[in-house]
């Protein structure tokens, strides 16, 4: 579990840093984002900070003595982000290729913190 949390932190942190440091480049690079409307650089940077904050919490959660509550923020933000994408896939449809891409790049890494939170009772700690 610890290794997966660190990998998730690196994934989400790298994406957040990209959004914060080069929002225009991120906007052009991220698949399907240009279809959502014009780039809002301030908004992209704000979201980048949310990804960086989630990554920091995932790193902290990887410590054995970390309370489960530290997973709440990443579970809410990353899980919510994944949930929005899942709804959009069902409402607007997706090609098999884009559904696979969303599943691997957004859904799985977004829902995993929620799954780990469910494994750790909020009042307990793991060893």
XYZ file of N, CA and C in Angstrom:
381
model
N 0.821 -1.193 0.000
C 0.000 0.000 0.000
C 0.866 1.259 0.000
N 1.923 1.241 0.785
C 2.781 2.428 0.862
C 3.373 2.776 -0.506
N 3.836 1.762 -1.218
C 4.432 1.994 -2.532
C 3.405 2.578 -3.495
N 2.202 2.055 -3.468
C 1.155 2.575 -4.351
C 0.832 4.021 -3.998
N 0.786 4.349 -2.713
C 0.528 5.734 -2.309
C 1.623 6.672 -2.826
N 2.865 6.236 -2.760
C 3.974 7.063 -3.257
C 3.885 7.220 -4.777
N 3.556 6.141 -5.479
C 3.405 6.218 -6.937
C 2.258 7.173 -7.295
N 1.137 7.058 -6.581
C 0.007 7.970 -6.811
C 0.405 9.411 -6.538
N 1.160 9.621 -5.468
C 1.617 10.974 -5.134
C 2.502 11.533 -6.243
N 3.387 10.717 -6.765
C 4.262 11.175 -7.848
C 3.443 11.513 -9.091
N 2.477 10.663 -9.433
C 1.629 10.883 -10.610
C 0.848 12.184 -10.478
N 0.122 12.320 -9.374
C -0.720 13.506 -9.202
C 0.127 14.759 -8.966
N 1.224 14.609 -8.244
C 2.103 15.751 -8.010
C 2.731 16.261 -9.291
N 3.183 15.342 -10.140
C 3.785 15.752 -11.413
C 2.760 16.474 -12.288
N 1.545 15.944 -12.325
C 0.490 16.619 -13.090
C 0.200 18.004 -12.542
N 0.153 18.118 -11.223
C -0.099 19.415 -10.598
C 1.005 20.419 -10.866
N 2.244 19.956 -10.802
C 3.378 20.847 -11.088
C 3.325 21.313 -12.533
N 2.996 20.403 -13.448
C 2.863 20.758 -14.865
C 1.783 21.823 -15.029
N 0.640 21.643 -14.384
C -0.460 22.609 -14.488
C -0.063 23.966 -13.910
N 0.652 23.948 -12.810
C 1.041 25.190 -12.149
C 2.143 25.920 -12.926
N 3.128 25.169 -13.385
C 4.290 25.786 -14.021
C 4.050 26.174 -15.481
N 3.260 25.377 -16.186
C 3.067 25.622 -17.619
C 1.617 25.340 -18.009
N 0.685 26.156 -17.524
C -0.732 25.860 -17.769
C -1.109 25.829 -19.247
N -0.503 26.688 -20.058
C -0.829 26.678 -21.483
C -0.336 25.392 -22.146
N 0.851 24.960 -21.779
C 1.384 23.711 -22.335
C 0.539 22.528 -21.862
N 0.163 22.517 -20.575
C -0.695 21.444 -20.065
C -2.012 21.410 -20.823
N -2.594 22.575 -21.062
C -3.873 22.667 -21.760
C -3.784 22.049 -23.154
N -2.707 22.298 -23.847
C -2.526 21.725 -25.179
C -2.153 20.253 -25.154
N -1.557 19.797 -24.060
C -1.068 18.424 -23.958
C -2.139 17.444 -23.478
N -2.972 17.850 -22.542
C -3.952 16.945 -21.935
C -5.041 16.595 -22.943
N -5.254 15.303 -23.190
C -6.254 14.893 -24.181
C -7.658 15.396 -23.836
N -8.364 15.863 -24.832
C -9.767 16.278 -24.743
C -10.012 17.569 -23.954
N -9.001 18.139 -23.334
C -9.211 19.345 -22.527
C -9.611 20.525 -23.406
N -9.047 20.626 -24.579
C -9.364 21.762 -25.448
C -10.835 21.770 -25.857
N -11.500 20.626 -25.747
C -12.927 20.548 -26.086
C -13.827 21.141 -25.004
N -13.254 21.494 -23.857
C -14.058 22.027 -22.750
C -14.189 23.542 -22.793
N -13.546 24.186 -23.748
C -13.600 25.636 -23.857
C -12.202 26.221 -23.823
N -12.115 27.541 -23.850
C -10.798 28.187 -23.859
C -10.057 27.975 -22.533
N -8.750 28.046 -22.604
C -7.913 27.867 -21.418
C -8.128 29.024 -20.445
N -8.287 28.700 -19.184
C -8.339 29.678 -18.107
C -7.113 29.398 -17.244
N -6.048 30.155 -17.465
C -4.762 29.865 -16.830
C -4.839 29.920 -15.312
N -5.588 30.862 -14.771
C -5.733 30.951 -13.321
C -6.406 29.688 -12.778
N -7.462 29.260 -13.429
C -8.205 28.079 -13.004
C -7.343 26.824 -13.112
N -6.583 26.696 -14.190
C -5.692 25.544 -14.361
C -4.668 25.511 -13.237
N -4.102 26.662 -12.891
C -3.128 26.710 -11.784
C -3.781 26.362 -10.457
N -5.005 26.843 -10.229
C -5.718 26.488 -8.992
C -5.878 24.974 -8.882
N -6.282 24.341 -9.977
C -6.467 22.891 -9.966
C -5.122 22.196 -9.779
N -4.078 22.740 -10.378
C -2.739 22.183 -10.169
C -2.358 22.171 -8.700
N -2.693 23.246 -7.987
C -2.418 23.286 -6.547
C -3.209 22.219 -5.797
N -4.437 21.946 -6.215
C -5.235 20.889 -5.580
C -4.589 19.522 -5.802
N -4.033 19.297 -6.987
C -3.338 18.036 -7.240
C -2.065 17.937 -6.396
N -1.339 19.043 -6.265
C -0.119 19.047 -5.447
C -0.471 18.808 -3.976
N -1.518 19.440 -3.484
C -1.943 19.230 -2.094
C -2.350 17.777 -1.869
N -3.072 17.212 -2.823
C -3.463 15.805 -2.712
C -2.228 14.908 -2.696
N -1.256 15.215 -3.540
C -0.017 14.431 -3.577
C 0.712 14.507 -2.242
N 0.762 15.678 -1.643
C 1.422 15.821 -0.343
C 0.723 14.964 0.717
N -0.595 14.949 0.694
C -1.345 14.117 1.639
C -1.086 12.637 1.385
N -0.964 12.230 0.134
C -0.680 10.829 -0.183
C 0.696 10.425 0.332
N 1.667 11.320 0.203
C 3.006 11.039 0.748
C 2.913 10.889 2.267
N 2.212 11.803 2.914
C 2.058 11.725 4.369
C 1.326 10.447 4.779
N 0.339 10.036 4.003
C -0.437 8.829 4.311
C 0.399 7.562 4.156
N 1.474 7.636 3.397
C 2.319 6.460 3.194
C 3.097 6.088 4.457
N 3.205 7.008 5.394
C 3.857 6.684 6.666
C 2.960 5.723 7.447
N 3.552 4.724 8.043
C 2.785 3.699 8.757
C 1.953 4.298 9.887
N 2.480 5.295 10.550
C 1.780 5.868 11.705
C 0.793 6.981 11.332
N 0.659 7.258 10.062
C -0.219 8.342 9.614
C -1.682 8.000 9.898
N -2.426 8.967 10.414
C -3.854 8.715 10.633
C -4.593 8.601 9.296
N -5.619 7.803 9.283
C -6.392 7.597 8.056
C -7.003 8.896 7.550
N -7.295 9.807 8.454
C -7.952 11.058 8.061
C -7.136 11.855 7.049
N -5.836 11.605 6.980
C -5.009 12.330 6.010
C -5.383 11.964 4.580
N -6.078 10.841 4.407
C -6.530 10.435 3.071
C -7.854 11.086 2.676
N -8.501 11.800 3.582
C -9.797 12.404 3.253
C -9.714 13.397 2.095
N -8.769 14.320 2.164
C -8.676 15.335 1.103
C -8.385 14.715 -0.262
N -7.372 13.827 -0.374
C -7.164 13.224 -1.692
C -8.332 12.344 -2.131
N -8.973 11.671 -1.195
C -10.123 10.834 -1.573
C -11.255 11.698 -2.117
N -11.474 12.855 -1.505
C -12.553 13.740 -1.956
C -12.199 14.400 -3.281
N -11.015 15.023 -3.360
C -10.667 15.729 -4.592
C -10.408 14.769 -5.747
N -9.492 13.822 -5.552
C -9.132 12.924 -6.648
C -10.280 11.990 -7.009
N -10.985 11.487 -5.980
C -12.142 10.637 -6.240
C -13.264 11.407 -6.909
N -13.471 12.649 -6.476
C -14.491 13.489 -7.105
C -14.149 13.807 -8.548
N -12.886 14.108 -8.801
C -12.420 14.381 -10.157
C -12.647 13.151 -11.037
N -12.289 11.980 -10.526
C -12.503 10.736 -11.276
C -13.995 10.495 -11.494
N -14.791 10.775 -10.476
C -16.237 10.581 -10.594
C -16.851 11.461 -11.666
N -16.394 12.700 -11.745
C -16.893 13.605 -12.793
C -16.569 13.040 -14.175
N -15.344 12.549 -14.330
C -14.966 11.965 -15.616
C -15.787 10.717 -15.922
N -16.053 9.906 -14.918
C -16.854 8.701 -15.128
C -18.268 9.053 -15.583
N -18.867 10.047 -14.944
C -20.204 10.495 -15.345
C -20.173 11.012 -16.778
N -19.156 11.801 -17.112
C -19.059 12.335 -18.470
C -18.908 11.227 -19.510
N -18.203 10.160 -19.162
C -18.076 9.029 -20.090
C -19.453 8.431 -20.357
N -20.236 8.256 -19.296
C -21.559 7.662 -19.467
C -22.543 8.610 -20.156
N -22.490 9.887 -19.830
C -23.436 10.855 -20.394
C -23.100 11.186 -21.844
N -21.834 11.458 -22.116
C -21.428 11.913 -23.446
C -20.849 10.808 -24.313
N -20.582 9.659 -23.718
C -19.983 8.568 -24.462
C -18.486 8.756 -24.616
N -17.828 7.710 -25.006
C -16.385 7.757 -25.223
C -16.014 6.607 -26.142
N -15.004 6.837 -26.929
C -14.482 5.745 -27.741
C -13.803 4.748 -26.806
N -13.575 3.563 -27.289
C -12.893 2.559 -26.473
C -11.506 3.052 -26.065
N -10.823 3.717 -26.978
C -9.477 4.219 -26.681
C -9.510 5.297 -25.606
N -10.451 6.249 -25.712
C -10.490 7.303 -24.699
C -11.001 6.763 -23.368
N -11.924 5.802 -23.378
C -12.392 5.194 -22.123
C -11.238 4.470 -21.425
N -10.417 3.782 -22.196
C -9.248 3.113 -21.615
C -8.266 4.139 -21.063
N -8.027 5.205 -21.830
C -7.118 6.257 -21.376
C -7.619 6.884 -20.085
N -8.912 7.232 -20.023
C -9.486 7.795 -18.799
C -9.359 6.818 -17.640
N -9.604 5.535 -17.908
C -9.551 4.532 -16.845
C -8.156 4.436 -16.235
N -7.145 4.431 -17.086
C -5.773 4.260 -16.617
C -5.198 5.551 -16.025
N -5.472 6.679 -16.663
C -4.832 7.933 -16.261
C -5.615 8.746 -15.237
N -6.935 8.562 -15.157
C -7.755 9.387 -14.263
C -8.550 8.550 -13.269
N -9.305 7.572 -13.758
C -10.220 6.846 -12.866
C -9.478 6.015 -11.824
N -8.595 5.142 -12.244
C -7.881 4.294 -11.290
C -7.062 5.118 -10.297
N -6.206 6.053 -10.765
C -5.444 6.824 -9.782
C -6.311 7.774 -8.961
N -7.500 8.086 -9.440
C -8.390 8.955 -8.676
C -9.176 8.228 -7.604
N -9.596 6.996 -7.895
C -10.400 6.240 -6.937
C -9.569 5.468 -5.912
N -8.300 5.211 -6.178
C -7.486 4.440 -5.238
C -7.381 5.060 -3.843
N -7.199 6.374 -3.707
C -7.163 6.914 -2.338
C -8.448 6.626 -1.558
N -9.582 6.643 -2.221
C -10.841 6.303 -1.565
C -10.831 4.842 -1.126
N -10.314 3.967 -1.974
C -10.223 2.549 -1.613
C -9.302 2.354 -0.411
N -8.190 3.090 -0.374
C -7.280 2.976 0.769
C -7.911 3.550 2.036
N -8.674 4.609 1.882
C -9.366 5.182 3.039
C -10.331 4.158 3.623
N -11.008 3.415 2.772
C -11.940 2.389 3.244
C -11.214 1.266 3.984
N -9.953 1.039 3.649
C -9.159 -0.009 4.325
C -8.672 0.438 5.686
N -8.599 1.749 5.906
C -8.121 2.293 7.193
C -9.293 2.945 7.902
N -9.720 2.408 9.007
C -10.773 3.100 9.759
C -10.287 4.483 10.187
N -11.161 5.465 10.149
C -10.762 6.827 10.495
C -10.229 6.935 11.921
N -10.710 6.096 12.821
C -10.252 6.186 14.204
C -9.033 5.321 14.465
N -8.614 4.532 13.481
C -7.494 3.617 13.689
C -6.246 4.035 12.958
N -5.212 3.292 13.192
C -3.925 3.494 12.521
C -3.480 2.149 11.979
N -2.582 2.187 10.984
C -2.047 0.948 10.447
C -0.610 0.791 10.915
N -0.147 -0.391 10.902
C 1.233 -0.645 11.323
C 2.136 -0.802 10.136
